[in-house]
mmCIF file of C-alpha atoms in Angstrom:
data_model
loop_
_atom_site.group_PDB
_atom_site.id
_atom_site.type_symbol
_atom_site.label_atom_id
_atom_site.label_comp_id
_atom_site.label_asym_id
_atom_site.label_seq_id
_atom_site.Cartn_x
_atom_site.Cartn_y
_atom_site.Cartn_z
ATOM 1 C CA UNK A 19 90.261 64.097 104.679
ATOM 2 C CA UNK A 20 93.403 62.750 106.508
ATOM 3 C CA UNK A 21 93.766 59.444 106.922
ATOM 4 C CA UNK A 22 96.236 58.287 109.866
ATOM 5 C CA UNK A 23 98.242 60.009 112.049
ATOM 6 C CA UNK A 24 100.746 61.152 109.231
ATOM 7 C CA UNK A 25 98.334 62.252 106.888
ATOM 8 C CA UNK A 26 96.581 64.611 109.489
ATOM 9 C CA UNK A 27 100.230 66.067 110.228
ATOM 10 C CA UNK A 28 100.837 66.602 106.560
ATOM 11 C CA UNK A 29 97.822 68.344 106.155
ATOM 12 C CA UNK A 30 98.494 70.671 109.788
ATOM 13 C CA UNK A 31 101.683 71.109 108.254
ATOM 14 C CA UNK A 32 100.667 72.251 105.046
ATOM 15 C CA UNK A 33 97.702 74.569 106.632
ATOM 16 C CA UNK A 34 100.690 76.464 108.645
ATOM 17 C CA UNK A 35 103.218 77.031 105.581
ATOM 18 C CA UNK A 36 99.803 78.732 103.634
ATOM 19 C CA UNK A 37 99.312 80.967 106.427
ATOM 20 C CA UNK A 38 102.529 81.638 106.865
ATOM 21 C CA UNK A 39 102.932 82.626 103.271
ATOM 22 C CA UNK A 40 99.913 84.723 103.374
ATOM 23 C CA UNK A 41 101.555 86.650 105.777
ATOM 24 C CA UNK A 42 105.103 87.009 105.014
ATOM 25 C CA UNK A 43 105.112 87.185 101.024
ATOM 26 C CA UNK A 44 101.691 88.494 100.054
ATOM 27 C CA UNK A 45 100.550 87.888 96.743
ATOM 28 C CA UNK A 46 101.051 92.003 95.627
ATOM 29 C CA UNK A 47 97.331 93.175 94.946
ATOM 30 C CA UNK A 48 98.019 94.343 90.983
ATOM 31 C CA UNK A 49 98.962 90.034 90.765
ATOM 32 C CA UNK A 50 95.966 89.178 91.931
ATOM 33 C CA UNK A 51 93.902 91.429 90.080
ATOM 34 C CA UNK A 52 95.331 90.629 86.961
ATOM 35 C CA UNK A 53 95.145 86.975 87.767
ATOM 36 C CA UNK A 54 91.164 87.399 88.448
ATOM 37 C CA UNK A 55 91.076 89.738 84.873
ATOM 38 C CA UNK A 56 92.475 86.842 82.987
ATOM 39 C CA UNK A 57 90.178 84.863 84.406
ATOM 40 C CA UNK A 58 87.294 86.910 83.973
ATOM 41 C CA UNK A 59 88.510 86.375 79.901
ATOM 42 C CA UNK A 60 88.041 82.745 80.164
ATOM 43 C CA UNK A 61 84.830 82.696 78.542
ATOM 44 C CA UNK A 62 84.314 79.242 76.026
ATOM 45 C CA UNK A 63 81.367 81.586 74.059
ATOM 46 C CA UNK A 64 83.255 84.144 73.229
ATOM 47 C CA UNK A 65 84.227 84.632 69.385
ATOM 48 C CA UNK A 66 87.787 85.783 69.057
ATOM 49 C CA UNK A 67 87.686 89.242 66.611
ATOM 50 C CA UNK A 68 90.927 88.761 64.190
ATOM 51 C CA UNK A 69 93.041 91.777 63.738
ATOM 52 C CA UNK A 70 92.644 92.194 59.857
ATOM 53 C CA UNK A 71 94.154 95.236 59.398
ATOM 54 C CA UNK A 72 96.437 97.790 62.031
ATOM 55 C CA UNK A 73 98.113 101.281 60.515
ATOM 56 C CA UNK A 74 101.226 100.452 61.705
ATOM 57 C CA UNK A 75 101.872 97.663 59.768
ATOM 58 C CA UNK A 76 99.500 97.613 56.926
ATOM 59 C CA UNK A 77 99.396 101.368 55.937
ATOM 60 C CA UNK A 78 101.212 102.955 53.174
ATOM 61 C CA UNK A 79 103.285 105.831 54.655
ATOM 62 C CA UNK A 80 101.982 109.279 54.066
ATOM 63 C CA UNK A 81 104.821 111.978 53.800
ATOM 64 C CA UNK A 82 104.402 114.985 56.503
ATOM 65 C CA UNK A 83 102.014 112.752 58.466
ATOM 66 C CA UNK A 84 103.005 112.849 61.978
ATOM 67 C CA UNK A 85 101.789 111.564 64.979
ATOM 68 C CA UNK A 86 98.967 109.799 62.730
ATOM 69 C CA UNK A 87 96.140 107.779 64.296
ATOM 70 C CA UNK A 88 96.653 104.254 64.837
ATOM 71 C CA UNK A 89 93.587 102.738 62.861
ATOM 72 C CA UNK A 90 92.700 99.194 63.655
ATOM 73 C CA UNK A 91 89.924 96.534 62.520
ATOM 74 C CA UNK A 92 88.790 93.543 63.707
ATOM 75 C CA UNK A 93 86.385 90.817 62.404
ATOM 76 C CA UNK A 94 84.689 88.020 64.230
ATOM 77 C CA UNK A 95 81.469 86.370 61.407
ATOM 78 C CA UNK A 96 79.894 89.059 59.742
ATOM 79 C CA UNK A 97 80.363 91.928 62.999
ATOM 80 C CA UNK A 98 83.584 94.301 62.132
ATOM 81 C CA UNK A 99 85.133 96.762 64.831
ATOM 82 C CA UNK A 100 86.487 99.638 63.430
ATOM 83 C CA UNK A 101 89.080 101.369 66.153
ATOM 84 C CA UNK A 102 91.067 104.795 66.012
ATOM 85 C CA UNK A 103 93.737 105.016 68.942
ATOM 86 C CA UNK A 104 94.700 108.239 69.709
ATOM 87 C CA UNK A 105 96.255 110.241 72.824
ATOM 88 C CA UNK A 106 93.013 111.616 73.363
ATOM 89 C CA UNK A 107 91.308 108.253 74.190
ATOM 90 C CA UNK A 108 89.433 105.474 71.598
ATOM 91 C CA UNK A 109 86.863 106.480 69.024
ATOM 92 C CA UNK A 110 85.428 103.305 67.332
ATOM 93 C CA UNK A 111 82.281 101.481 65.281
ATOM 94 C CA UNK A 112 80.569 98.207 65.301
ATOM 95 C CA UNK A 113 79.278 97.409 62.391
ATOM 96 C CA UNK A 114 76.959 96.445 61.548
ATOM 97 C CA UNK A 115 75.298 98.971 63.718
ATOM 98 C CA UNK A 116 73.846 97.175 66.796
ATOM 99 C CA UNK A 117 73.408 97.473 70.544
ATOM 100 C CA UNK A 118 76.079 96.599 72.366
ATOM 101 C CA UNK A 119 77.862 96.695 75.484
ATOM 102 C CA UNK A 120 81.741 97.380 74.706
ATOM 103 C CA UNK A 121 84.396 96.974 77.482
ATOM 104 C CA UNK A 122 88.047 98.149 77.248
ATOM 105 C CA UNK A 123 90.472 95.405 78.853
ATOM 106 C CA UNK A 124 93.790 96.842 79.692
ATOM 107 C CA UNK A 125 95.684 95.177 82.808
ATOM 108 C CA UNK A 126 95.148 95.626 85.779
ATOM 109 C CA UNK A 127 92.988 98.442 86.144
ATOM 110 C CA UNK A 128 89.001 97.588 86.143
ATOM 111 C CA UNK A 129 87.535 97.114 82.340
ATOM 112 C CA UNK A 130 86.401 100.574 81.037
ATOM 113 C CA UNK A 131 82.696 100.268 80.058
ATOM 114 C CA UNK A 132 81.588 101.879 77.029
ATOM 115 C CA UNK A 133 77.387 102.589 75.404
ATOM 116 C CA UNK A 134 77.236 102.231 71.499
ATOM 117 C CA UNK A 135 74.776 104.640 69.759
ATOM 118 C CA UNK A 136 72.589 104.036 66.848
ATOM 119 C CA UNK A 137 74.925 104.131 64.573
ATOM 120 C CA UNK A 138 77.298 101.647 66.640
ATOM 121 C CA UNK A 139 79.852 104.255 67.215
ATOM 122 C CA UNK A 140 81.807 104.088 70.452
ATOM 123 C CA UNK A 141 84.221 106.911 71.975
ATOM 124 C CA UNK A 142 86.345 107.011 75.603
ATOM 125 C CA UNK A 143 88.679 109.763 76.444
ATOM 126 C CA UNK A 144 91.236 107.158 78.385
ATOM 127 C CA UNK A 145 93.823 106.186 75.908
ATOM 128 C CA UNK A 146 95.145 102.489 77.000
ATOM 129 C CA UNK A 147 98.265 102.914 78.389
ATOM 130 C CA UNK A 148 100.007 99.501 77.574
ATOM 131 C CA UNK A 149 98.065 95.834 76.268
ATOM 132 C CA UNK A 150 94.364 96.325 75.547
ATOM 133 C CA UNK A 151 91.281 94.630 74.168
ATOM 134 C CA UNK A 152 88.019 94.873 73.333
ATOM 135 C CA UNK A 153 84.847 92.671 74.980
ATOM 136 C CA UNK A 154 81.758 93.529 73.240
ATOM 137 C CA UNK A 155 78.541 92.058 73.866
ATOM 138 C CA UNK A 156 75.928 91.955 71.553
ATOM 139 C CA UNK A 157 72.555 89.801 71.990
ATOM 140 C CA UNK A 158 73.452 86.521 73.342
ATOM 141 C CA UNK A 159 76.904 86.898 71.212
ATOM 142 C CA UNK A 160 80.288 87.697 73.257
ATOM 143 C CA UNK A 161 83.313 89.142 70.784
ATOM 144 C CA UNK A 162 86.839 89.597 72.114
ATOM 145 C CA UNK A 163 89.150 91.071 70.148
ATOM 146 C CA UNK A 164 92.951 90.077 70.301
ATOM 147 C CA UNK A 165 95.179 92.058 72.606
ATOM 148 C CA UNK A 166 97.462 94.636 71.393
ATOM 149 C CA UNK A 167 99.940 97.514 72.929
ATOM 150 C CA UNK A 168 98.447 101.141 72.539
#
């Protein structure tokens, strides 16, 4: 609340330079939506999952392979995501087998919801096209995994 005559002209001031910035340089709607994705992250229960192994860097080479599967795990406690990236999409599997809700992060488009079966396996036919992670939700537990590029 303004307090004399040049605080309450600060303040009108100030009020006319927002609006004017609201309308002559935007904030570009893929900002903002990635700014309120990030913030939808900021969760203080949620376990990071540690990459503990990725194909690309921890897999012997295997001669004639091509176009191979990028296999990743990650491990947060005693729950381990097993993911295969491939063009076709994500194939995956919680284990230990458990329900779970499973979202794929990936930028600014909306977070990709996924349904575990039984057997905790997970499948989407949208590869990530560019950073992505994983937020599963299991009980009263939330796991993210560490972002990575597809």
């Amino acid at each position: 609340m303004p307090e004399g005559p040049e605080e309450f002209a600060d303040a009108v001031l100030e009020e006319e330079l927002r609006q004017a910035a609201v309308v002559l340089d935007p904030v570009p709607a893929e900002l903002l939506q990635t700014a309120l994705d990030a913030f939808a992250l900021h969760d203080l229960d949620a376990r990071l999952a540690e990459l503990t192994f990725d194909s690309l860097v921890d897999a012997l080479p295997v001669r004639g392979a091509v176009d191979a599967p990028r296999m990743l795990t990650f491990r947060a406690g005693g729950t381990t995501v097993d993911v295969e990236v491939t063009e076709d999409g994500l194939i995956g599997q919680l284990l230990p087998p458990q329900p779970a809700r499973i979202e794929v992060l990936g930028g600014p488009q909306a977070a990709c919801p996924l349904t575990v079966d039984p057997l905790g396996r997970f499948t989407t036919d949208t590869p990530p096209s560019g950073p992505f992670a994983l937020r599963l939700r299991t009980g009263a537990e939330l796991i993210v995994t560490e972002w990575l590029r597809a």
